[in-house]
């Protein structure tokens, strides 16, 4: 399928980290990609080697999301919308004030909802298209130390799957919604968390590279599935813990120890790389 037949792809939060990696993987797979970010200068730099198509977008702005969807659709239709923009706060929920909690929910949950609905307004008219939401394993299980972040991702997972069911009930068979749930990713979101006790959960499993997650996102874009975890074994593990909350809570000391060991391991890797 050519990029013209596919239509355009939109990636939010694409100025760096996972977003720019996903945009690069989609570009390499033949998509015409519109990179968006709240920082227009940074996203323009990220877009330069991928065709130079970029735009400023604050996902909290519903009207702005609709404008981006229309802009992308003007280039042969909107084939894919990737909701990647997100923010992380760590620590016990009672340590965050109201504006902080609202900002996390506004970006991670409501912002992704805005993007999804803006894309679906176009895709339903076309009769085809795909929304890919980057959820995280924190959307599958409550992550100690990342409670507000996990709550926002749980909301996004429920919204995504419910919306997919609504689409099928309404007769839209070729409009898809997928959720990608990766383990911790070594991006700027975690670069300053190597001594943060609130971020321990992000270091308990496989520390993924943005490129590995982006490659899986590109495959998922070609073959939609409701929920994909990366790596697959971690998805099975956290789903088991989610089904057995008493066990999960009882294992919190072990999670703390494993996460701290993971932070130390990642610090050694970073230090070793810096010395080269």
PDB file of N, CA and C in Angstrom, residues 71-153:
ATOM      1  N   UNK A  71      -6.041  19.076   8.640  1.00  0.00           N
ATOM      2  CA  UNK A  71      -4.816  19.333   7.869  1.00  0.00           C
ATOM      3  C   UNK A  71      -4.240  18.033   7.330  1.00  0.00           C
ATOM      4  N   UNK A  72      -4.158  17.020   8.178  1.00  0.00           N
ATOM      5  CA  UNK A  72      -3.625  15.728   7.733  1.00  0.00           C
ATOM      6  C   UNK A  72      -4.521  15.104   6.671  1.00  0.00           C
ATOM      7  N   UNK A  73      -5.834  15.221   6.857  1.00  0.00           N
ATOM      8  CA  UNK A  73      -6.783  14.618   5.916  1.00  0.00           C
ATOM      9  C   UNK A  73      -6.702  15.256   4.539  1.00  0.00           C
ATOM     10  N   UNK A  74      -6.208  16.492   4.487  1.00  0.00           N
ATOM     11  CA  UNK A  74      -6.127  17.181   3.191  1.00  0.00           C
ATOM     12  C   UNK A  74      -5.069  16.570   2.278  1.00  0.00           C
ATOM     13  N   UNK A  75      -4.216  15.705   2.827  1.00  0.00           N
ATOM     14  CA  UNK A  75      -3.197  15.029   2.021  1.00  0.00           C
ATOM     15  C   UNK A  75      -3.603  13.585   1.760  1.00  0.00           C
ATOM     16  N   UNK A  76      -4.741  13.412   1.152  1.00  0.00           N
ATOM     17  CA  UNK A  76      -5.164  12.070   0.746  1.00  0.00           C
ATOM     18  C   UNK A  76      -5.862  11.277   1.822  1.00  0.00           C
ATOM     19  N   UNK A  77      -6.323  11.950   2.873  1.00  0.00           N
ATOM     20  CA  UNK A  77      -7.030  11.255   3.935  1.00  0.00           C
ATOM     21  C   UNK A  77      -6.163  11.056   5.159  1.00  0.00           C
ATOM     22  N   UNK A  78      -6.817  10.780   6.282  1.00  0.00           N
ATOM     23  CA  UNK A  78      -6.125  10.534   7.551  1.00  0.00           C
ATOM     24  C   UNK A  78      -6.143   9.040   7.822  1.00  0.00           C
ATOM     25  N   UNK A  79      -4.977   8.408   7.681  1.00  0.00           N
ATOM     26  CA  UNK A  79      -4.916   6.970   7.862  1.00  0.00           C
ATOM     27  C   UNK A  79      -4.595   6.525   9.278  1.00  0.00           C
ATOM     28  N   UNK A  80      -3.826   7.346  10.000  1.00  0.00           N
ATOM     29  CA  UNK A  80      -3.332   6.929  11.319  1.00  0.00           C
ATOM     30  C   UNK A  80      -3.148   8.144  12.212  1.00  0.00           C
ATOM     31  N   UNK A  81      -3.573   7.992  13.461  1.00  0.00           N
ATOM     32  CA  UNK A  81      -3.326   9.035  14.469  1.00  0.00           C
ATOM     33  C   UNK A  81      -2.713   8.345  15.679  1.00  0.00           C
ATOM     34  N   UNK A  82      -1.518   8.750  16.068  1.00  0.00           N
ATOM     35  CA  UNK A  82      -0.824   8.159  17.215  1.00  0.00           C
ATOM     36  C   UNK A  82      -0.846   9.142  18.373  1.00  0.00           C
ATOM     37  N   UNK A  83      -1.565   8.800  19.427  1.00  0.00           N
ATOM     38  CA  UNK A  83      -1.582   9.601  20.647  1.00  0.00           C
ATOM     39  C   UNK A  83      -0.420   9.169  21.529  1.00  0.00           C
ATOM     40  N   UNK A  84       0.665   9.919  21.449  1.00  0.00           N
ATOM     41  CA  UNK A  84       1.867   9.599  22.208  1.00  0.00           C
ATOM     42  C   UNK A  84       2.152  10.617  23.311  1.00  0.00           C
ATOM     43  N   UNK A  85       1.682  11.852  23.163  1.00  0.00           N
ATOM     44  CA  UNK A  85       1.999  12.909  24.127  1.00  0.00           C
ATOM     45  C   UNK A  85       1.606  12.487  25.536  1.00  0.00           C
ATOM     46  N   UNK A  86       2.504  12.695  26.476  1.00  0.00           N
ATOM     47  CA  UNK A  86       2.208  12.312  27.855  1.00  0.00           C
ATOM     48  C   UNK A  86       3.227  12.895  28.816  1.00  0.00           C
ATOM     49  N   UNK A  87       2.830  12.970  30.082  1.00  0.00           N
ATOM     50  CA  UNK A  87       3.729  13.464  31.120  1.00  0.00           C
ATOM     51  C   UNK A  87       3.684  12.504  32.303  1.00  0.00           C
ATOM     52  N   UNK A  88       4.787  12.468  33.058  1.00  0.00           N
ATOM     53  CA  UNK A  88       4.912  11.577  34.203  1.00  0.00           C
ATOM     54  C   UNK A  88       5.172  12.389  35.462  1.00  0.00           C
ATOM     55  N   UNK A  89       4.418  12.092  36.510  1.00  0.00           N
ATOM     56  CA  UNK A  89       4.751  12.595  37.850  1.00  0.00           C
ATOM     57  C   UNK A  89       4.840  11.384  38.763  1.00  0.00           C
ATOM     58  N   UNK A  90       5.725  11.458  39.737  1.00  0.00           N
ATOM     59  CA  UNK A  90       5.946  10.310  40.623  1.00  0.00           C
ATOM     60  C   UNK A  90       5.761  10.723  42.078  1.00  0.00           C
ATOM     61  N   UNK A  91       5.636   9.713  42.916  1.00  0.00           N
ATOM     62  CA  UNK A  91       5.445   9.939  44.342  1.00  0.00           C
ATOM     63  C   UNK A  91       4.013   9.633  44.755  1.00  0.00           C
ATOM     64  N   UNK A  92       3.767   9.539  46.063  1.00  0.00           N
ATOM     65  CA  UNK A  92       2.412   9.255  46.549  1.00  0.00           C
ATOM     66  C   UNK A  92       1.413  10.291  46.064  1.00  0.00           C
ATOM     67  N   UNK A  93       0.186   9.847  45.821  1.00  0.00           N
ATOM     68  CA  UNK A  93      -0.843  10.738  45.284  1.00  0.00           C
ATOM     69  C   UNK A  93      -1.056  11.954  46.173  1.00  0.00           C
ATOM     70  N   UNK A  94      -0.905  11.786  47.496  1.00  0.00           N
ATOM     71  CA  UNK A  94      -1.180  12.903  48.400  1.00  0.00           C
ATOM     72  C   UNK A  94      -0.106  13.993  48.345  1.00  0.00           C
ATOM     73  N   UNK A  95       0.987  13.714  47.639  1.00  0.00           N
ATOM     74  CA  UNK A  95       2.032  14.734  47.506  1.00  0.00           C
ATOM     75  C   UNK A  95       1.790  15.669  46.325  1.00  0.00           C
ATOM     76  N   UNK A  96       0.820  15.346  45.462  1.00  0.00           N
ATOM     77  CA  UNK A  96       0.551  16.172  44.293  1.00  0.00           C
ATOM     78  C   UNK A  96      -0.625  17.099  44.574  1.00  0.00           C
ATOM     79  N   UNK A  97      -0.485  18.342  44.189  1.00  0.00           N
ATOM     80  CA  UNK A  97      -1.598  19.256  44.380  1.00  0.00           C
ATOM     81  C   UNK A  97      -2.621  19.104  43.246  1.00  0.00           C
ATOM     82  N   UNK A  98      -3.742  19.778  43.396  1.00  0.00           N
ATOM     83  CA  UNK A  98      -4.818  19.660  42.420  1.00  0.00           C
ATOM     84  C   UNK A  98      -4.401  20.019  41.006  1.00  0.00           C
ATOM     85  N   UNK A  99      -3.694  21.147  40.790  1.00  0.00           N
ATOM     86  CA  UNK A  99      -3.271  21.487  39.430  1.00  0.00           C
ATOM     87  C   UNK A  99      -2.363  20.433  38.799  1.00  0.00           C
ATOM     88  N   UNK A 100      -1.507  19.804  39.595  1.00  0.00           N
ATOM     89  CA  UNK A 100      -0.632  18.758  39.049  1.00  0.00           C
ATOM     90  C   UNK A 100      -1.445  17.548  38.615  1.00  0.00           C
ATOM     91  N   UNK A 101      -2.364  17.109  39.467  1.00  0.00           N
ATOM     92  CA  UNK A 101      -3.208  15.965  39.095  1.00  0.00           C
ATOM     93  C   UNK A 101      -4.008  16.281  37.837  1.00  0.00           C
ATOM     94  N   UNK A 102      -4.556  17.483  37.775  1.00  0.00           N
ATOM     95  CA  UNK A 102      -5.358  17.857  36.614  1.00  0.00           C
ATOM     96  C   UNK A 102      -4.507  17.897  35.343  1.00  0.00           C
ATOM     97  N   UNK A 103      -3.276  18.396  35.455  1.00  0.00           N
ATOM     98  CA  UNK A 103      -2.411  18.482  34.271  1.00  0.00           C
ATOM     99  C   UNK A 103      -2.109  17.088  33.725  1.00  0.00           C
ATOM    100  N   UNK A 104      -1.839  16.131  34.610  1.00  0.00           N
ATOM    101  CA  UNK A 104      -1.559  14.765  34.158  1.00  0.00           C
ATOM    102  C   UNK A 104      -2.781  14.171  33.463  1.00  0.00           C
ATOM    103  N   UNK A 105      -3.935  14.329  34.055  1.00  0.00           N
ATOM    104  CA  UNK A 105      -5.150  13.790  33.455  1.00  0.00           C
ATOM    105  C   UNK A 105      -5.507  14.538  32.169  1.00  0.00           C
ATOM    106  N   UNK A 106      -5.298  15.851  32.159  1.00  0.00           N
ATOM    107  CA  UNK A 106      -5.626  16.632  30.967  1.00  0.00           C
ATOM    108  C   UNK A 106      -4.783  16.211  29.764  1.00  0.00           C
ATOM    109  N   UNK A 107      -3.503  15.938  29.988  1.00  0.00           N
ATOM    110  CA  UNK A 107      -2.627  15.558  28.876  1.00  0.00           C
ATOM    111  C   UNK A 107      -2.768  14.075  28.542  1.00  0.00           C
ATOM    112  N   UNK A 108      -2.587  13.221  29.535  1.00  0.00           N
ATOM    113  CA  UNK A 108      -2.506  11.784  29.275  1.00  0.00           C
ATOM    114  C   UNK A 108      -3.845  11.152  28.913  1.00  0.00           C
ATOM    115  N   UNK A 109      -4.913  11.582  29.565  1.00  0.00           N
ATOM    116  CA  UNK A 109      -6.227  10.982  29.311  1.00  0.00           C
ATOM    117  C   UNK A 109      -7.078  11.863  28.407  1.00  0.00           C
ATOM    118  N   UNK A 110      -7.424  13.073  28.868  1.00  0.00           N
ATOM    119  CA  UNK A 110      -8.299  13.933  28.077  1.00  0.00           C
ATOM    120  C   UNK A 110      -7.644  14.371  26.774  1.00  0.00           C
ATOM    121  N   UNK A 111      -6.330  14.603  26.797  1.00  0.00           N
ATOM    122  CA  UNK A 111      -5.634  14.977  25.569  1.00  0.00           C
ATOM    123  C   UNK A 111      -5.696  13.875  24.534  1.00  0.00           C
ATOM    124  N   UNK A 112      -5.487  12.638  24.973  1.00  0.00           N
ATOM    125  CA  UNK A 112      -5.594  11.507  24.047  1.00  0.00           C
ATOM    126  C   UNK A 112      -7.029  11.310  23.571  1.00  0.00           C
ATOM    127  N   UNK A 113      -7.994  11.583  24.446  1.00  0.00           N
ATOM    128  CA  UNK A 113      -9.389  11.523  24.020  1.00  0.00           C
ATOM    129  C   UNK A 113      -9.670  12.567  22.938  1.00  0.00           C
ATOM    130  N   UNK A 114      -9.137  13.783  23.141  1.00  0.00           N
ATOM    131  CA  UNK A 114      -9.310  14.821  22.129  1.00  0.00           C
ATOM    132  C   UNK A 114      -8.754  14.381  20.786  1.00  0.00           C
ATOM    133  N   UNK A 115      -7.543  13.829  20.804  1.00  0.00           N
ATOM    134  CA  UNK A 115      -6.933  13.371  19.562  1.00  0.00           C
ATOM    135  C   UNK A 115      -7.713  12.239  18.922  1.00  0.00           C
ATOM    136  N   UNK A 116      -8.144  11.287  19.748  1.00  0.00           N
ATOM    137  CA  UNK A 116      -8.915  10.152  19.230  1.00  0.00           C
ATOM    138  C   UNK A 116     -10.192  10.625  18.558  1.00  0.00           C
ATOM    139  N   UNK A 117     -10.929  11.483  19.225  1.00  0.00           N
ATOM    140  CA  UNK A 117     -12.219  11.920  18.689  1.00  0.00           C
ATOM    141  C   UNK A 117     -12.046  12.812  17.466  1.00  0.00           C
ATOM    142  N   UNK A 118     -10.999  13.643  17.448  1.00  0.00           N
ATOM    143  CA  UNK A 118     -10.727  14.447  16.257  1.00  0.00           C
ATOM    144  C   UNK A 118     -10.416  13.550  15.067  1.00  0.00           C
ATOM    145  N   UNK A 119      -9.606  12.519  15.305  1.00  0.00           N
ATOM    146  CA  UNK A 119      -9.276  11.592  14.223  1.00  0.00           C
ATOM    147  C   UNK A 119     -10.500  10.803  13.772  1.00  0.00           C
ATOM    148  N   UNK A 120     -11.297  10.343  14.728  1.00  0.00           N
ATOM    149  CA  UNK A 120     -12.465   9.534  14.368  1.00  0.00           C
ATOM    150  C   UNK A 120     -13.502  10.332  13.603  1.00  0.00           C
ATOM    151  N   UNK A 121     -13.590  11.632  13.859  1.00  0.00           N
ATOM    152  CA  UNK A 121     -14.535  12.458  13.104  1.00  0.00           C
ATOM    153  C   UNK A 121     -14.217  12.404  11.610  1.00  0.00           C
ATOM    154  N   UNK A 122     -12.914  12.333  11.285  1.00  0.00           N
ATOM    155  CA  UNK A 122     -12.501  12.199   9.891  1.00  0.00           C
ATOM    156  C   UNK A 122     -12.623  10.756   9.421  1.00  0.00           C
ATOM    157  N   UNK A 123     -12.144   9.826  10.226  1.00  0.00           N
ATOM    158  CA  UNK A 123     -12.084   8.425   9.818  1.00  0.00           C
ATOM    159  C   UNK A 123     -13.459   7.813   9.636  1.00  0.00           C
ATOM    160  N   UNK A 124     -14.409   8.196  10.460  1.00  0.00           N
ATOM    161  CA  UNK A 124     -15.766   7.676  10.303  1.00  0.00           C
ATOM    162  C   UNK A 124     -16.359   8.132   8.975  1.00  0.00           C
ATOM    163  N   UNK A 125     -16.036   9.359   8.567  1.00  0.00           N
ATOM    164  CA  UNK A 125     -16.501   9.846   7.272  1.00  0.00           C
ATOM    165  C   UNK A 125     -15.849   9.115   6.115  1.00  0.00           C
ATOM    166  N   UNK A 126     -14.564   8.792   6.278  1.00  0.00           N
ATOM    167  CA  UNK A 126     -13.840   8.037   5.250  1.00  0.00           C
ATOM    168  C   UNK A 126     -14.289   6.591   5.182  1.00  0.00           C
ATOM    169  N   UNK A 127     -14.655   6.066   6.354  1.00  0.00           N
ATOM    170  CA  UNK A 127     -14.976   4.646   6.455  1.00  0.00           C
ATOM    171  C   UNK A 127     -13.783   3.788   6.798  1.00  0.00           C
ATOM    172  N   UNK A 128     -12.636   4.405   7.089  1.00  0.00           N
ATOM    173  CA  UNK A 128     -11.438   3.635   7.457  1.00  0.00           C
ATOM    174  C   UNK A 128     -10.475   4.536   8.200  1.00  0.00           C
ATOM    175  N   UNK A 129      -9.552   3.914   8.918  1.00  0.00           N
ATOM    176  CA  UNK A 129      -8.527   4.645   9.667  1.00  0.00           C
ATOM    177  C   UNK A 129      -8.181   3.912  10.949  1.00  0.00           C
ATOM    178  N   UNK A 130      -7.169   4.422  11.623  1.00  0.00           N
ATOM    179  CA  UNK A 130      -6.625   3.710  12.784  1.00  0.00           C
ATOM    180  C   UNK A 130      -6.103   4.720  13.796  1.00  0.00           C
ATOM    181  N   UNK A 131      -6.567   4.639  15.022  1.00  0.00           N
ATOM    182  CA  UNK A 131      -6.030   5.419  16.133  1.00  0.00           C
ATOM    183  C   UNK A 131      -5.189   4.485  16.990  1.00  0.00           C
ATOM    184  N   UNK A 132      -3.946   4.868  17.244  1.00  0.00           N
ATOM    185  CA  UNK A 132      -3.030   4.064  18.051  1.00  0.00           C
ATOM    186  C   UNK A 132      -2.683   4.874  19.299  1.00  0.00           C
ATOM    187  N   UNK A 133      -3.106   4.385  20.447  1.00  0.00           N
ATOM    188  CA  UNK A 133      -2.863   5.075  21.707  1.00  0.00           C
ATOM    189  C   UNK A 133      -1.715   4.424  22.467  1.00  0.00           C
ATOM    190  N   UNK A 134      -0.703   5.213  22.803  1.00  0.00           N
ATOM    191  CA  UNK A 134       0.418   4.720  23.612  1.00  0.00           C
ATOM    192  C   UNK A 134      -0.021   4.795  25.067  1.00  0.00           C
ATOM    193  N   UNK A 135      -0.247   3.638  25.664  1.00  0.00           N
ATOM    194  CA  UNK A 135      -0.843   3.580  27.000  1.00  0.00           C
ATOM    195  C   UNK A 135       0.186   3.324  28.093  1.00  0.00           C
ATOM    196  N   UNK A 136       1.056   2.332  27.939  1.00  0.00           N
ATOM    197  CA  UNK A 136       2.030   1.935  28.964  1.00  0.00           C
ATOM    198  C   UNK A 136       1.479   0.770  29.776  1.00  0.00           C
ATOM    199  N   UNK A 137       2.399  -0.009  30.340  1.00  0.00           N
ATOM    200  CA  UNK A 137       1.987  -1.084  31.247  1.00  0.00           C
ATOM    201  C   UNK A 137       1.256  -0.522  32.459  1.00  0.00           C
ATOM    202  N   UNK A 138       1.491   0.748  32.769  1.00  0.00           N
ATOM    203  CA  UNK A 138       0.796   1.381  33.897  1.00  0.00           C
ATOM    204  C   UNK A 138      -0.699   1.484  33.652  1.00  0.00           C
ATOM    205  N   UNK A 139      -1.128   1.260  32.422  1.00  0.00           N
ATOM    206  CA  UNK A 139      -2.552   1.217  32.136  1.00  0.00           C
ATOM    207  C   UNK A 139      -3.175  -0.137  32.414  1.00  0.00           C
ATOM    208  N   UNK A 140      -2.321  -1.144  32.669  1.00  0.00           N
ATOM    209  CA  UNK A 140      -2.805  -2.501  32.921  1.00  0.00           C
ATOM    210  C   UNK A 140      -2.765  -2.875  34.398  1.00  0.00           C
ATOM    211  N   UNK A 141      -1.963  -2.164  35.185  1.00  0.00           N
ATOM    212  CA  UNK A 141      -1.836  -2.481  36.605  1.00  0.00           C
ATOM    213  C   UNK A 141      -1.485  -1.204  37.352  1.00  0.00           C
ATOM    214  N   UNK A 142      -1.942  -1.098  38.586  1.00  0.00           N
ATOM    215  CA  UNK A 142      -1.595   0.069  39.397  1.00  0.00           C
ATOM    216  C   UNK A 142      -0.109   0.045  39.717  1.00  0.00           C
ATOM    217  N   UNK A 143       0.588   1.116  39.379  1.00  0.00           N
ATOM    218  CA  UNK A 143       2.034   1.168  39.581  1.00  0.00           C
ATOM    219  C   UNK A 143       2.344   1.973  40.833  1.00  0.00           C
ATOM    220  N   UNK A 144       2.883   1.350  41.886  1.00  0.00           N
ATOM    221  CA  UNK A 144       3.215   2.118  43.103  1.00  0.00           C
ATOM    222  C   UNK A 144       4.223   3.204  42.789  1.00  0.00           C
ATOM    223  N   UNK A 145       3.977   4.389  43.341  1.00  0.00           N
ATOM    224  CA  UNK A 145       4.850   5.526  43.087  1.00  0.00           C
ATOM    225  C   UNK A 145       4.464   6.333  41.861  1.00  0.00           C
ATOM    226  N   UNK A 146       3.606   5.755  41.018  1.00  0.00           N
ATOM    227  CA  UNK A 146       3.170   6.442  39.798  1.00  0.00           C
ATOM    228  C   UNK A 146       1.648   6.430  39.727  1.00  0.00           C
ATOM    229  N   UNK A 147       1.022   6.646  40.868  1.00  0.00           N
ATOM    230  CA  UNK A 147      -0.410   6.440  41.012  1.00  0.00           C
ATOM    231  C   UNK A 147      -1.231   7.326  40.085  1.00  0.00           C
ATOM    232  N   UNK A 148      -0.951   8.624  40.065  1.00  0.00           N
ATOM    233  CA  UNK A 148      -1.740   9.534  39.232  1.00  0.00           C
ATOM    234  C   UNK A 148      -1.496   9.249  37.755  1.00  0.00           C
ATOM    235  N   UNK A 149      -0.247   8.991  37.393  1.00  0.00           N
ATOM    236  CA  UNK A 149       0.087   8.618  36.019  1.00  0.00           C
ATOM    237  C   UNK A 149      -0.665   7.345  35.621  1.00  0.00           C
ATOM    238  N   UNK A 150      -0.631   6.331  36.480  1.00  0.00           N
ATOM    239  CA  UNK A 150      -1.314   5.079  36.185  1.00  0.00           C
ATOM    240  C   UNK A 150      -2.818   5.287  36.054  1.00  0.00           C
ATOM    241  N   UNK A 151      -3.380   6.144  36.895  1.00  0.00           N
ATOM    242  CA  UNK A 151      -4.814   6.420  36.805  1.00  0.00           C
ATOM    243  C   UNK A 151      -5.162   7.024  35.451  1.00  0.00           C
ATOM    244  N   UNK A 152      -4.316   7.923  34.962  1.00  0.00           N
ATOM    245  CA  UNK A 152      -4.574   8.534  33.650  1.00  0.00           C
ATOM    246  C   UNK A 152      -4.490   7.497  32.535  1.00  0.00           C
ATOM    247  N   UNK A 153      -3.566   6.557  32.661  1.00  0.00           N
ATOM    248  CA  UNK A 153      -3.402   5.535  31.633  1.00  0.00           C
ATOM    249  C   UNK A 153      -4.512   4.477  31.710  1.00  0.00           C
TER     250      UNK A 153
END
